[in-house]
Each structure stands twice: as structure tokens, then as C-alpha cells.
């Protein structure tokens, strides 16, 4: 145990030792990200390449049943459902986050969630033999529920396990595996591999394998220490989990910090979504995650991917080679997200968010110009390609990976599940909205639709610059104190016990206003 009389140098070296990446921490990050986040990315892009063959299957099945071909309007409707059921399922999965993580724990929720994935994989893999396309649409919804839970629970789980100086890097690992999932689906979906008439059921069914691996390996790793101590009140299990994750026995500082957080929330209880939305002490945190999640999805990332094929085709890329160019874009996405893992702890969250959104904003503005001038200026098509690549780089550095890290860091244990539920719901609803609206935007506005995305990126940059604090290398309680000033509420400290809540009738809690506090 560290004594109060020890000098600062000893304290610093102790902190440095606690910040090391240990084998158990690395393994739990890789297993949970591969078993969960990877599949989110895989299922985002898995149906893009085999789409014509799947639509032929829909048509043939309908013909075999009814004796008449499917009309084009009905086929379009069925395919739209196949695509849109995934983000819609993601929204409903996000709504399940709060009850599941509070009752089953973070690790328990991930293990239960694997059942959704394995069920959907079996159904999709056998759909052609069973001659039923309805099962594919249902399975897409089930995979959406799975992804909705995974996209929220994995960052929460890893964020609560990580030492403060590695929290950002480990928090980006789920996004890294999402991009890896997209890339693997693009590679396996090549026409020469599984993106063909015979291979597509296997391509869809492969999604169950990472879940099976996670189901068999994750039980051997500890639950979130914060969940064990603060929500379950089991200090001994929390201490054992921390000692295993940190690789040494002296975890008193972190246990003490958890007790401080627990003390500060004693009278508060667990936040529901309703109480989170009405509680003044978390107002700016809530607004911030909504803005960042909306900015992430409404900044046009899906639209850029949608436009990419046509942009490359107009630049003279042969239509047969476009799928290989798409794979290269996916590879750039992975490489830049990997770079973000290594630089987030040195540059900080704010810089990556601001730089990322600025790059996306500038790319959208230039892309509008280039697409309009393309018919008259020959080299503009190459500028368009450059804009797409810069956009992907910008989004992979900040807007894609950082918001989930910020949700983990800006909320304490009692409000974090509800915060992820709100952030996840905004994420999936925004994703669904872009998918629904973009085709109409493109038909009505053409290239000018990117100006809307440019404006959204700019608005998000302005908000982050003025409101969102830097959270790098800070404990959850330190970040809470920073946000308390922004919310004009007071946190009282007495003998290292945080007594920042005054109880009021009905079990609710409120903080004291400080009228003199500065914004």
C-alpha cells in the first residue's frame, strides 16, 4: 500500500506501472472486440457485394411458390427491408442496453448477446436450402439487435477495465474491429471468393464464428471491476479482477477512486433514461453525446461510401476493378483507425475529434465542387477520388472512434448505462435516417447533397470546440468535476468522500446550484 508520506516521484512511477498493457487486459480487449464489434462491421457491408445474387434468389423463390415472377416494386421493397432491418434492429438493441448491463453485468450481456448472432448466422446460412427469403430479413433484424448491444456494451466494458492512461487507446479497439469487419466482408465478398451465386449463404453464415469463439473464451476473463464494486458491492471480487488486469497486487488507489465514485452516487441510485434527461447535473454531458453521435452518422460517411463506386468509375476505373478499389478504401479505414489507437493518448480526444470533423467538412465542400465541374474539367475526377480518401481518413481518426470513448469517460457508473442507451439510440436512428433519406436527397440535390453534410460537420466542430473538454489521462471523478462547472452544480468533498448530492423526497437527488459559476 502506498503511504501518504511517499514522495511524488514514487507516486508517478507507481502510476506509470499501473498504466501498462498486461496480457489479460489485451486478451479481454481483443476477444470482446473480435467477438462483438467485428460482427457489427462485417454485417454493415456483407450484403453489398452479393446483392444481385440474393435478389435473384428472392425472385426465384417467389416464382417457385406462386408461379409468377416478382414485380420490381415488391422486389425493391423486400431488398430495402433487408438493408434497413439492420439499423432498425440496432436501435432496438440499444434500448436493451440499460436493463441488461445493470442486471447481467457487462461480460454477462456480451455472452447472452452471442445467442442472437449464432441464431441469425444459422438461419441466414440455411436460408437458400430452406428456400425462404423471409428468414434473411428476420435474421438481419436479429443481427441488428446484436450489433446495437455490442456497439454500446463493448466500449463500456473496456472503458471500465482500462487504466486512465490507456482508456482512449483501448476504447478505440472496438472501432478498429468494426473497420476490420467491414474490410473482411469486402474481401470475402469479392466475386472470385464468396460474392457469387453459390457462395453468398456461406458469406452470411460466417458471422456466427466470432460469436462462438467469444462464447467459449470470454467466461475465463473477469467482469468489469467497477460493476463488481459499485453496483454489486463486492470489493473482494473487484480487487481480484483489478489485480489480474493490472498484473500486480497494489490496486488500492483504483479501489479508493471507485469508493469515492460510489460515495458520490449513494443517494442518486441508478439513472433511468428519463432521470438522465431531466437531471441538471448531467445536462451538458447528455447534449454532448447526442451532438457527437448525430455528427458521427449525419456527417455523410455512408453517403461517401455509396458515391465512391460512381466517383471511381467516372475517373476511368474499369467497372470490374471497382470492387478491388472498394477493398482498398476499407484498408485505408483500418490503417487510419489503427493510427488513432496509437495517437489518442498523446494528442487527446478533442484534437482528433476537431481535426477529423474539419477534414470531413473540407472534403465534402471540395467534393461538391469537383462533382459539379467533373463534366467540363477532366482532372476533377481525380480530385473527387482525393476527397473521398481524405474524408475516410478524417472520419477514421476522430468522428468514428472517439464518441463512444467520450460516453464512457463523461459519465459515472450510475448514469453510464443510460447514457450509452441514449447515445446508441441516436447513433442507430441517425444511421437509419441517412439510409432512408439519402437516395431522395441525391435525386433532388445531386452533388449538392454533400453541402448538407459539410454544414453538419461544421456545426459539430463549433460545438466540440466550445463545449467538449479534454478527458485524456483523467479519472472519471476528475472529468465529473470539470463537467460540474459547466453544468453550474457543486461537488462537495469532505475527507475524500464526495458528498455532491443532497437527497430530496421521493428518492430523487439534486445538486446545489452555483449562481456565480462561469460557463
Short mmCIF file of C-alpha atoms in Angstrom, two decimals:
data_model
loop_
_atom_site.label_atom_id
_atom_site.label_comp_id
_atom_site.label_asym_id
_atom_site.label_seq_id
_atom_site.Cartn_x
_atom_site.Cartn_y
_atom_site.Cartn_z
CA UNK A 1 0.00 0.00 0.00
CA UNK A 2 1.26 3.46 -0.85
CA UNK A 3 1.83 5.71 2.16
CA UNK A 4 0.89 9.38 2.14
CA UNK A 5 4.41 10.35 3.05
CA UNK A 6 5.95 8.92 -0.10
CA UNK A 7 7.40 11.44 -2.49
CA UNK A 8 5.84 12.46 -5.80
CA UNK A 9 8.42 10.56 -7.83
CA UNK A 10 7.40 7.29 -6.20
CA UNK A 11 3.75 8.12 -6.86
CA UNK A 12 4.47 8.90 -10.50
CA UNK A 13 6.36 5.67 -11.04
CA UNK A 14 3.53 3.77 -9.38
CA UNK A 15 1.03 5.40 -11.73
CA UNK A 16 3.23 4.55 -14.69
CA UNK A 17 3.40 0.91 -13.63
CA UNK A 18 -0.36 0.75 -13.32
CA UNK A 19 -0.75 2.07 -16.83
CA UNK A 20 0.95 -0.86 -18.55
CA UNK A 21 -0.85 -3.04 -21.07
CA UNK A 22 -0.95 -6.50 -19.49
CA UNK A 23 -1.66 -9.77 -21.31
CA UNK A 24 -5.07 -10.33 -19.59
CA UNK A 25 -6.18 -6.76 -20.45
CA UNK A 26 -5.01 -7.12 -24.06
CA UNK A 27 -6.73 -10.51 -24.43
CA UNK A 28 -10.06 -9.37 -22.98
CA UNK A 29 -9.98 -6.32 -25.30
CA UNK A 30 -9.24 -8.47 -28.36
CA UNK A 31 -11.76 -11.21 -27.52
CA UNK A 32 -14.63 -8.83 -26.76
CA UNK A 33 -13.87 -6.63 -29.81
CA UNK A 34 -13.42 -9.58 -32.20
CA UNK A 35 -16.43 -11.47 -30.84
CA UNK A 36 -18.76 -8.46 -30.90
CA UNK A 37 -17.57 -5.28 -32.65
CA UNK A 38 -16.07 -7.18 -35.61
CA UNK A 39 -19.51 -8.56 -36.48
CA UNK A 40 -21.09 -5.12 -36.46
CA UNK A 41 -18.68 -4.07 -39.21
CA UNK A 42 -18.98 -7.39 -41.04
CA UNK A 43 -22.78 -7.15 -41.26
CA UNK A 44 -22.71 -3.49 -42.32
CA UNK A 45 -21.11 -4.41 -45.66
CA UNK A 46 -21.66 -8.16 -46.09
CA UNK A 47 -24.75 -7.86 -48.33
CA UNK A 48 -23.34 -5.18 -50.66
CA UNK A 49 -21.36 -7.48 -52.95
CA UNK A 50 -23.75 -10.48 -53.25
CA UNK A 51 -26.84 -8.22 -53.59
CA UNK A 52 -27.65 -9.20 -57.25
CA UNK A 53 -27.42 -12.93 -56.44
CA UNK A 54 -29.55 -12.55 -53.30
CA UNK A 55 -32.18 -10.61 -55.26
CA UNK A 56 -32.20 -13.40 -57.87
CA UNK A 57 -32.82 -15.86 -55.02
CA UNK A 58 -35.73 -13.74 -53.74
CA UNK A 59 -37.23 -13.67 -57.24
CA UNK A 60 -36.71 -17.39 -57.92
CA UNK A 61 -38.19 -18.39 -54.55
CA UNK A 62 -41.26 -16.23 -55.18
CA UNK A 63 -41.61 -17.70 -58.69
CA UNK A 64 -41.40 -21.27 -57.34
CA UNK A 65 -44.10 -20.52 -54.77
CA UNK A 66 -46.58 -18.56 -56.85
CA UNK A 67 -45.77 -19.42 -60.45
CA UNK A 68 -45.42 -15.74 -61.39
CA UNK A 69 -42.29 -13.53 -61.29
CA UNK A 70 -41.95 -10.94 -58.55
CA UNK A 71 -42.74 -7.43 -59.76
CA UNK A 72 -39.90 -4.91 -59.48
CA UNK A 73 -41.69 -2.74 -56.91
CA UNK A 74 -42.14 -5.66 -54.49
CA UNK A 75 -38.55 -6.76 -55.03
CA UNK A 76 -37.30 -3.25 -54.24
CA UNK A 77 -39.41 -3.24 -51.08
CA UNK A 78 -38.02 -6.61 -49.94
CA UNK A 79 -34.43 -5.52 -50.60
CA UNK A 80 -34.99 -2.21 -48.80
CA UNK A 81 -36.26 -4.19 -45.81
CA UNK A 82 -33.20 -6.48 -45.97
CA UNK A 83 -30.89 -3.45 -45.80
CA UNK A 84 -32.85 -1.30 -43.33
CA UNK A 85 -33.73 -4.05 -40.80
CA UNK A 86 -30.10 -4.00 -39.62
CA UNK A 87 -30.01 -0.36 -38.36
CA UNK A 88 -33.61 -0.66 -37.12
CA UNK A 89 -32.62 -3.75 -35.11
CA UNK A 90 -29.60 -1.77 -33.89
CA UNK A 91 -31.95 0.86 -32.44
CA UNK A 92 -33.94 -1.78 -30.53
CA UNK A 93 -30.68 -3.40 -29.38
CA UNK A 94 -29.61 -0.05 -27.92
CA UNK A 95 -32.85 0.12 -25.93
CA UNK A 96 -31.91 -3.20 -24.29
CA UNK A 97 -28.52 -1.93 -23.04
CA UNK A 98 -29.68 -0.36 -19.75
CA UNK A 99 -31.67 -3.30 -18.31
CA UNK A 100 -29.19 -5.96 -19.46
CA UNK A 101 -25.90 -4.40 -18.27
CA UNK A 102 -27.39 -3.49 -14.88
CA UNK A 103 -28.88 -6.94 -14.27
CA UNK A 104 -26.45 -9.28 -16.06
CA UNK A 105 -23.23 -7.24 -15.94
CA UNK A 106 -21.10 -6.12 -18.88
CA UNK A 107 -19.48 -9.53 -19.52
CA UNK A 108 -22.78 -11.35 -18.94
CA UNK A 109 -24.55 -9.15 -21.51
CA UNK A 110 -21.86 -9.87 -24.13
CA UNK A 111 -22.19 -13.62 -23.53
CA UNK A 112 -26.00 -13.53 -23.77
CA UNK A 113 -25.73 -11.37 -26.89
CA UNK A 114 -23.81 -14.13 -28.72
CA UNK A 115 -27.01 -16.19 -28.83
CA UNK A 116 -28.58 -13.58 -31.15
CA UNK A 117 -25.62 -13.76 -33.53
CA UNK A 118 -25.33 -17.54 -33.64
CA UNK A 119 -29.09 -17.93 -34.20
CA UNK A 120 -29.07 -15.38 -37.04
CA UNK A 121 -25.97 -16.96 -38.63
CA UNK A 122 -27.58 -20.43 -38.70
CA UNK A 123 -30.82 -19.02 -40.16
CA UNK A 124 -29.02 -17.00 -42.88
CA UNK A 125 -26.64 -19.81 -43.74
CA UNK A 126 -29.50 -22.28 -44.28
CA UNK A 127 -31.95 -19.85 -45.95
CA UNK A 128 -31.17 -21.00 -49.51
CA UNK A 129 -31.62 -24.69 -48.67
CA UNK A 130 -34.88 -23.86 -46.84
CA UNK A 131 -35.95 -21.69 -49.80
CA UNK A 132 -37.11 -18.79 -47.63
CA UNK A 133 -36.07 -15.17 -48.07
CA UNK A 134 -38.23 -14.02 -45.12
CA UNK A 135 -35.72 -15.66 -42.77
CA UNK A 136 -32.92 -13.46 -44.20
CA UNK A 137 -34.92 -10.30 -43.45
CA UNK A 138 -35.72 -11.57 -39.92
CA UNK A 139 -32.06 -12.51 -39.37
CA UNK A 140 -30.92 -9.03 -40.44
CA UNK A 141 -33.15 -7.60 -37.70
CA UNK A 142 -31.73 -10.09 -35.15
CA UNK A 143 -28.16 -9.18 -36.21
CA UNK A 144 -29.13 -5.52 -35.81
CA UNK A 145 -30.22 -6.16 -32.21
CA UNK A 146 -26.91 -7.95 -31.66
CA UNK A 147 -24.92 -5.04 -33.16
CA UNK A 148 -26.94 -2.47 -31.18
CA UNK A 149 -25.98 -4.18 -27.93
CA UNK A 150 -22.37 -4.87 -28.99
CA UNK A 151 -21.69 -1.31 -30.18
CA UNK A 152 -22.61 0.03 -26.72
CA UNK A 153 -21.57 -2.69 -24.28
CA UNK A 154 -18.04 -3.37 -25.60
CA UNK A 155 -16.82 0.28 -25.24
CA UNK A 156 -18.44 0.43 -21.77
CA UNK A 157 -16.86 -2.88 -20.70
CA UNK A 158 -13.37 -1.99 -21.94
CA UNK A 159 -13.56 1.62 -20.71
CA UNK A 160 -14.35 0.48 -17.18
CA UNK A 161 -11.49 -2.05 -17.20
CA UNK A 162 -8.75 0.23 -18.57
CA UNK A 163 -6.28 2.32 -16.56
CA UNK A 164 -6.84 6.03 -17.18
CA UNK A 165 -3.73 6.49 -19.34
CA UNK A 166 -4.76 3.68 -21.73
CA UNK A 167 -8.54 4.27 -21.72
CA UNK A 168 -8.59 6.14 -25.03
CA UNK A 169 -6.41 3.64 -26.90
CA UNK A 170 -8.31 0.62 -25.59
CA UNK A 171 -11.60 2.45 -26.19
CA UNK A 172 -10.79 2.75 -29.91
CA UNK A 173 -10.12 -1.00 -30.29
CA UNK A 174 -13.87 -1.78 -30.80
CA UNK A 175 -13.97 0.73 -33.70
CA UNK A 176 -10.78 -0.80 -35.12
CA UNK A 177 -12.50 -4.19 -35.20
CA UNK A 178 -15.61 -2.66 -36.78
CA UNK A 179 -13.43 -1.41 -39.67
CA UNK A 180 -11.70 -4.82 -39.81
CA UNK A 181 -15.13 -6.46 -40.06
CA UNK A 182 -16.04 -4.19 -42.97
CA UNK A 183 -12.75 -5.00 -44.72
CA UNK A 184 -13.04 -8.78 -44.20
CA UNK A 185 -16.63 -8.72 -45.54
CA UNK A 186 -15.40 -6.74 -48.59
CA UNK A 187 -12.57 -9.24 -49.24
CA UNK A 188 -14.72 -12.36 -48.75
CA UNK A 189 -17.43 -10.71 -50.85
CA UNK A 190 -15.20 -10.48 -53.93
CA UNK A 191 -16.84 -12.32 -56.86
CA UNK A 192 -13.91 -14.72 -57.03
CA UNK A 193 -14.31 -15.76 -53.35
CA UNK A 194 -17.85 -15.86 -51.86
CA UNK A 195 -19.64 -12.93 -53.54
CA UNK A 196 -21.29 -15.20 -56.11
CA UNK A 197 -24.44 -17.27 -56.68
CA UNK A 198 -23.14 -20.29 -54.75
CA UNK A 199 -21.12 -18.59 -52.01
CA UNK A 200 -23.43 -15.94 -50.55
CA UNK A 201 -25.19 -18.20 -47.94
CA UNK A 202 -21.75 -19.15 -46.56
CA UNK A 203 -20.74 -15.46 -46.58
CA UNK A 204 -23.78 -14.59 -44.45
CA UNK A 205 -23.41 -17.60 -42.16
CA UNK A 206 -19.73 -16.96 -41.28
CA UNK A 207 -20.82 -14.21 -38.87
CA UNK A 208 -21.51 -16.83 -36.19
CA UNK A 209 -17.88 -17.95 -35.87
CA UNK A 210 -16.54 -14.92 -33.88
CA UNK A 211 -19.52 -15.25 -31.51
CA UNK A 212 -18.77 -18.91 -30.91
CA UNK A 213 -15.12 -18.06 -30.12
CA UNK A 214 -16.21 -15.34 -27.69
CA UNK A 215 -18.77 -17.62 -26.04
CA UNK A 216 -16.04 -20.20 -25.37
CA UNK A 217 -13.25 -17.85 -24.21
CA UNK A 218 -14.75 -14.74 -22.51
CA UNK A 219 -16.02 -16.64 -19.41
CA UNK A 220 -12.37 -17.16 -18.38
CA UNK A 221 -11.83 -13.38 -18.00
CA UNK A 222 -13.01 -11.06 -15.20
CA UNK A 223 -16.13 -8.90 -15.12
CA UNK A 224 -15.76 -5.10 -15.03
CA UNK A 225 -14.22 -4.22 -11.61
CA UNK A 226 -16.36 -1.07 -11.40
CA UNK A 227 -19.53 -3.07 -11.93
CA UNK A 228 -18.46 -5.58 -9.24
CA UNK A 229 -17.63 -2.94 -6.62
CA UNK A 230 -20.04 -0.06 -7.26
CA UNK A 231 -23.11 -1.95 -8.45
CA UNK A 232 -22.66 -5.34 -6.81
CA UNK A 233 -20.84 -4.13 -3.68
CA UNK A 234 -18.29 -6.95 -3.88
CA UNK A 235 -14.93 -5.40 -3.05
CA UNK A 236 -13.07 -8.72 -2.92
CA UNK A 237 -14.09 -9.76 -6.45
CA UNK A 238 -13.38 -6.25 -7.75
CA UNK A 239 -9.91 -6.31 -6.17
CA UNK A 240 -9.14 -9.74 -7.65
CA UNK A 241 -10.32 -8.60 -11.09
CA UNK A 242 -8.16 -5.46 -10.91
CA UNK A 243 -5.09 -7.38 -9.72
CA UNK A 244 -5.44 -9.78 -12.64
CA UNK A 245 -5.96 -6.99 -15.19
CA UNK A 246 -3.11 -4.80 -13.84
CA UNK A 247 -0.66 -7.65 -13.28
CA UNK A 248 0.24 -6.67 -9.72
CA UNK A 249 -1.25 -6.66 -6.20
CA UNK A 250 -1.28 -2.97 -5.23
CA UNK A 251 -4.59 -1.70 -6.63
CA UNK A 252 -5.54 0.37 -3.57
CA UNK A 253 -5.54 3.70 -5.45
CA UNK A 254 -8.05 2.49 -8.02
CA UNK A 255 -10.22 0.82 -5.36
CA UNK A 256 -10.20 4.09 -3.40
CA UNK A 257 -11.20 6.07 -6.51
CA UNK A 258 -14.09 3.63 -7.09
CA UNK A 259 -15.22 4.09 -3.48
CA UNK A 260 -15.17 7.87 -4.00
CA UNK A 261 -17.30 7.47 -7.10
CA UNK A 262 -19.63 5.10 -5.24
CA UNK A 263 -19.95 7.55 -2.34
CA UNK A 264 -20.78 10.41 -4.68
CA UNK A 265 -23.64 8.38 -6.14
CA UNK A 266 -25.09 6.76 -3.00
CA UNK A 267 -28.17 8.96 -2.85
CA UNK A 268 -28.52 9.13 -6.59
CA UNK A 269 -29.23 5.47 -7.34
CA UNK A 270 -29.24 4.06 -10.86
CA UNK A 271 -30.23 6.54 -13.56
CA UNK A 272 -33.02 5.63 -15.94
CA UNK A 273 -33.12 7.33 -19.34
CA UNK A 274 -35.89 9.64 -18.11
CA UNK A 275 -33.99 10.73 -15.00
CA UNK A 276 -30.82 11.18 -17.08
CA UNK A 277 -32.66 13.51 -19.48
CA UNK A 278 -34.13 15.62 -16.67
CA UNK A 279 -31.11 15.79 -14.31
CA UNK A 280 -29.37 19.16 -14.39
CA UNK A 281 -26.03 17.80 -13.18
CA UNK A 282 -25.59 15.80 -16.42
CA UNK A 283 -27.16 18.25 -18.88
CA UNK A 284 -24.06 19.15 -20.93
CA UNK A 285 -22.72 15.59 -20.93
CA UNK A 286 -26.04 14.40 -22.41
CA UNK A 287 -26.19 17.15 -25.03
CA UNK A 288 -22.54 16.46 -25.94
CA UNK A 289 -23.02 12.75 -26.61
CA UNK A 290 -26.16 13.43 -28.68
CA UNK A 291 -24.31 16.03 -30.78
CA UNK A 292 -21.26 13.78 -31.26
CA UNK A 293 -23.33 10.70 -32.17
CA UNK A 294 -25.52 12.68 -34.59
CA UNK A 295 -22.42 14.32 -36.06
CA UNK A 296 -20.79 10.90 -36.49
CA UNK A 297 -23.68 9.47 -38.55
CA UNK A 298 -25.15 12.58 -40.20
CA UNK A 299 -21.74 13.74 -41.46
CA UNK A 300 -22.32 11.63 -44.58
CA UNK A 301 -19.97 8.68 -44.11
CA UNK A 302 -22.47 6.22 -45.58
CA UNK A 303 -23.19 8.61 -48.46
CA UNK A 304 -19.48 8.91 -49.29
CA UNK A 305 -19.18 5.11 -49.42
CA UNK A 306 -22.33 5.00 -51.58
CA UNK A 307 -20.94 7.59 -54.01
CA UNK A 308 -17.42 6.09 -54.07
CA UNK A 309 -18.13 3.48 -56.77
CA UNK A 310 -19.51 6.07 -59.19
CA UNK A 311 -16.70 8.51 -58.44
CA UNK A 312 -14.07 5.89 -59.26
CA UNK A 313 -15.97 4.79 -62.37
CA UNK A 314 -16.12 8.38 -63.64
CA UNK A 315 -12.35 8.67 -63.07
CA UNK A 316 -11.81 5.86 -65.55
CA UNK A 317 -11.52 2.87 -63.19
CA UNK A 318 -12.77 -0.23 -65.02
CA UNK A 319 -16.14 -1.44 -63.65
CA UNK A 320 -14.67 -4.91 -62.99
CA UNK A 321 -11.93 -3.40 -60.83
CA UNK A 322 -14.15 -1.17 -58.68
CA UNK A 323 -14.70 -3.87 -56.04
CA UNK A 324 -10.90 -4.01 -55.53
CA UNK A 325 -10.80 -0.22 -55.15
CA UNK A 326 -13.58 -0.51 -52.54
CA UNK A 327 -11.42 -3.02 -50.64
CA UNK A 328 -8.50 -0.57 -50.73
CA UNK A 329 -10.75 2.14 -49.24
CA UNK A 330 -11.69 -0.33 -46.49
CA UNK A 331 -7.98 -0.96 -45.87
CA UNK A 332 -7.31 2.80 -45.53
CA UNK A 333 -10.14 2.93 -42.98
CA UNK A 334 -8.49 0.16 -40.91
CA UNK A 335 -5.00 1.71 -41.09
CA UNK A 336 -6.19 5.17 -40.00
CA UNK A 337 -8.25 3.74 -37.12
CA UNK A 338 -5.15 1.79 -36.04
CA UNK A 339 -3.20 5.06 -36.14
CA UNK A 340 -5.87 6.64 -33.89
CA UNK A 341 -5.25 3.87 -31.30
CA UNK A 342 -1.59 4.92 -31.06
CA UNK A 343 -2.03 8.71 -31.09
CA UNK A 344 -5.19 9.26 -28.99
CA UNK A 345 -3.29 9.23 -25.67
CA UNK A 346 -0.64 11.69 -26.87
CA UNK A 347 -2.81 14.12 -28.87
CA UNK A 348 -6.01 13.74 -26.84
CA UNK A 349 -9.66 13.23 -27.75
CA UNK A 350 -10.55 16.84 -28.60
CA UNK A 351 -7.79 17.26 -31.20
CA UNK A 352 -8.74 14.06 -33.02
CA UNK A 353 -12.45 14.96 -33.00
CA UNK A 354 -11.83 18.51 -34.23
CA UNK A 355 -9.24 17.51 -36.86
CA UNK A 356 -11.43 14.64 -38.08
CA UNK A 357 -14.57 16.73 -38.50
CA UNK A 358 -12.59 19.58 -40.14
CA UNK A 359 -11.16 17.12 -42.71
CA UNK A 360 -14.66 15.72 -43.36
CA UNK A 361 -16.09 19.24 -43.70
CA UNK A 362 -13.41 20.36 -46.18
CA UNK A 363 -13.71 17.08 -48.15
CA UNK A 364 -17.49 17.46 -48.53
CA UNK A 365 -17.14 21.07 -49.73
CA UNK A 366 -14.42 20.18 -52.27
CA UNK A 367 -16.31 17.06 -53.37
CA UNK A 368 -19.36 19.19 -54.21
CA UNK A 369 -17.17 21.45 -56.36
CA UNK A 370 -15.34 18.55 -58.04
CA UNK A 371 -18.52 16.59 -58.88
CA UNK A 372 -20.11 19.68 -60.42
CA UNK A 373 -17.05 20.52 -62.54
CA UNK A 374 -16.30 16.91 -63.50
CA UNK A 375 -18.14 17.01 -66.86
CA UNK A 376 -16.15 20.06 -68.02
CA UNK A 377 -12.75 19.71 -66.30
CA UNK A 378 -11.15 16.30 -66.90
CA UNK A 379 -8.82 16.21 -63.88
CA UNK A 380 -11.66 16.96 -61.44
CA UNK A 381 -12.45 13.23 -61.26
CA UNK A 382 -9.05 12.70 -59.60
CA UNK A 383 -9.81 15.49 -57.12
CA UNK A 384 -13.05 13.61 -56.33
CA UNK A 385 -11.06 10.46 -55.55
CA UNK A 386 -8.72 12.51 -53.35
CA UNK A 387 -11.70 13.99 -51.48
CA UNK A 388 -13.13 10.52 -50.79
CA UNK A 389 -9.79 9.27 -49.42
CA UNK A 390 -9.27 12.39 -47.24
CA UNK A 391 -12.84 12.06 -45.94
CA UNK A 392 -12.28 8.41 -44.97
CA UNK A 393 -9.01 9.35 -43.24
CA UNK A 394 -10.68 12.19 -41.31
CA UNK A 395 -13.65 10.11 -40.21
CA UNK A 396 -11.47 7.17 -39.14
CA UNK A 397 -9.25 9.42 -36.97
CA UNK A 398 -11.94 11.12 -34.89
CA UNK A 399 -15.68 11.01 -35.64
CA UNK A 400 -15.85 7.21 -35.92
CA UNK A 401 -13.88 6.02 -32.84
CA UNK A 402 -13.92 8.86 -30.28
CA UNK A 403 -17.63 9.45 -29.38
CA UNK A 404 -18.01 6.01 -27.72
CA UNK A 405 -14.82 6.69 -25.71
CA UNK A 406 -16.28 10.03 -24.59
CA UNK A 407 -19.54 8.44 -23.39
CA UNK A 408 -17.52 6.10 -21.16
CA UNK A 409 -15.47 8.99 -19.78
CA UNK A 410 -18.10 11.72 -19.32
CA UNK A 411 -20.46 9.65 -17.18
CA UNK A 412 -20.07 7.90 -13.83
CA UNK A 413 -21.11 4.32 -13.09
CA UNK A 414 -24.75 5.01 -12.21
CA UNK A 415 -25.51 7.05 -15.34
CA UNK A 416 -23.23 5.30 -17.87
CA UNK A 417 -25.68 2.52 -18.97
CA UNK A 418 -28.47 5.05 -19.57
CA UNK A 419 -26.01 7.33 -21.40
CA UNK A 420 -24.93 4.50 -23.71
CA UNK A 421 -28.60 3.68 -24.29
CA UNK A 422 -29.27 7.29 -25.37
CA UNK A 423 -26.06 7.56 -27.42
CA UNK A 424 -26.65 4.19 -29.08
CA UNK A 425 -30.26 5.04 -29.94
CA UNK A 426 -29.19 8.35 -31.51
CA UNK A 427 -26.42 6.53 -33.43
CA UNK A 428 -28.75 3.92 -34.94
CA UNK A 429 -31.66 6.29 -35.62
CA UNK A 430 -29.30 8.69 -37.40
CA UNK A 431 -27.82 5.76 -39.37
CA UNK A 432 -31.33 4.61 -40.35
CA UNK A 433 -32.34 8.18 -41.30
CA UNK A 434 -29.36 8.68 -43.63
CA UNK A 435 -30.07 5.35 -45.32
CA UNK A 436 -33.70 6.31 -45.78
CA UNK A 437 -33.27 9.92 -46.85
CA UNK A 438 -30.03 9.95 -48.85
CA UNK A 439 -31.46 8.42 -52.05
CA UNK A 440 -34.13 11.15 -52.12
CA UNK A 441 -31.52 13.83 -51.31
CA UNK A 442 -29.31 12.59 -54.12
CA UNK A 443 -32.21 12.53 -56.60
CA UNK A 444 -33.26 16.06 -55.68
CA UNK A 445 -29.93 17.79 -54.98
CA UNK A 446 -27.32 15.66 -56.76
CA UNK A 447 -23.77 16.56 -55.70
CA UNK A 448 -25.11 19.50 -53.66
CA UNK A 449 -26.33 16.98 -51.05
CA UNK A 450 -22.74 16.95 -49.75
CA UNK A 451 -23.12 20.61 -48.74
CA UNK A 452 -25.66 19.48 -46.11
CA UNK A 453 -23.08 17.05 -44.71
CA UNK A 454 -20.48 19.84 -44.83
CA UNK A 455 -22.76 22.09 -42.72
CA UNK A 456 -23.39 19.30 -40.18
CA UNK A 457 -19.62 18.70 -39.82
CA UNK A 458 -19.03 22.44 -39.34
CA UNK A 459 -21.75 22.73 -36.68
CA UNK A 460 -20.29 19.72 -34.82
CA UNK A 461 -16.79 21.27 -34.91
CA UNK A 462 -18.10 24.52 -33.40
CA UNK A 463 -19.93 22.65 -30.61
CA UNK A 464 -16.92 20.46 -29.72
CA UNK A 465 -14.55 23.46 -29.75
CA UNK A 466 -16.61 25.45 -27.25
CA UNK A 467 -18.20 22.77 -25.05
CA UNK A 468 -16.43 19.38 -25.01
CA UNK A 469 -13.46 19.18 -22.57
CA UNK A 470 -10.27 17.17 -22.98
CA UNK A 471 -10.56 13.94 -20.95
CA UNK A 472 -7.12 12.47 -21.66
CA UNK A 473 -5.39 10.86 -18.66
CA UNK A 474 -8.08 11.95 -16.17
CA UNK A 475 -10.03 9.79 -13.74
CA UNK A 476 -13.80 9.59 -14.05
CA UNK A 477 -14.14 11.78 -10.94
CA UNK A 478 -11.79 14.46 -12.34
CA UNK A 479 -13.84 14.60 -15.55
CA UNK A 480 -17.00 14.79 -13.43
CA UNK A 481 -15.64 17.86 -11.61
CA UNK A 482 -14.84 19.58 -14.92
CA UNK A 483 -18.39 18.99 -16.19
CA UNK A 484 -19.90 20.08 -12.85
CA UNK A 485 -18.59 23.61 -13.52
CA UNK A 486 -20.13 23.56 -16.99
CA UNK A 487 -23.46 22.42 -15.50
CA UNK A 488 -23.26 25.07 -12.73
CA UNK A 489 -23.53 22.49 -9.98
CA UNK A 490 -21.36 21.93 -6.94
CA UNK A 491 -19.48 18.84 -5.84
CA UNK A 492 -18.63 18.98 -2.14
CA UNK A 493 -15.67 16.97 -0.92
CA UNK A 494 -15.02 16.09 2.69
CA UNK A 495 -12.22 13.77 3.77
CA UNK A 496 -12.06 12.24 0.29
CA UNK A 497 -15.73 11.28 0.45
CA UNK A 498 -17.70 13.02 -2.25
CA UNK A 499 -20.98 14.30 -0.93
CA UNK A 500 -22.18 16.08 -4.03
CA UNK A 501 -25.83 15.14 -3.71
CA UNK A 502 -28.48 16.33 -1.33
CA UNK A 503 -31.39 13.93 -1.02
CA UNK A 504 -34.89 15.18 -1.67
CA UNK A 505 -38.26 13.44 -1.15
CA UNK A 506 -39.07 10.55 -3.46
CA UNK A 507 -35.54 9.24 -3.68
CA UNK A 508 -34.52 11.83 -6.27
CA UNK A 509 -31.33 13.84 -5.97
CA UNK A 510 -30.21 17.26 -6.98
CA UNK A 511 -27.04 19.30 -6.82
CA UNK A 512 -26.65 22.74 -5.39
CA UNK A 513 -26.68 25.47 -7.97
CA UNK A 514 -23.80 27.88 -8.01
CA UNK A 515 -25.11 31.05 -9.48
CA UNK A 516 -21.66 32.54 -9.60
CA UNK A 517 -20.14 29.67 -11.60
CA UNK A 518 -18.80 30.52 -15.01
CA UNK A 519 -19.88 28.70 -18.13
#
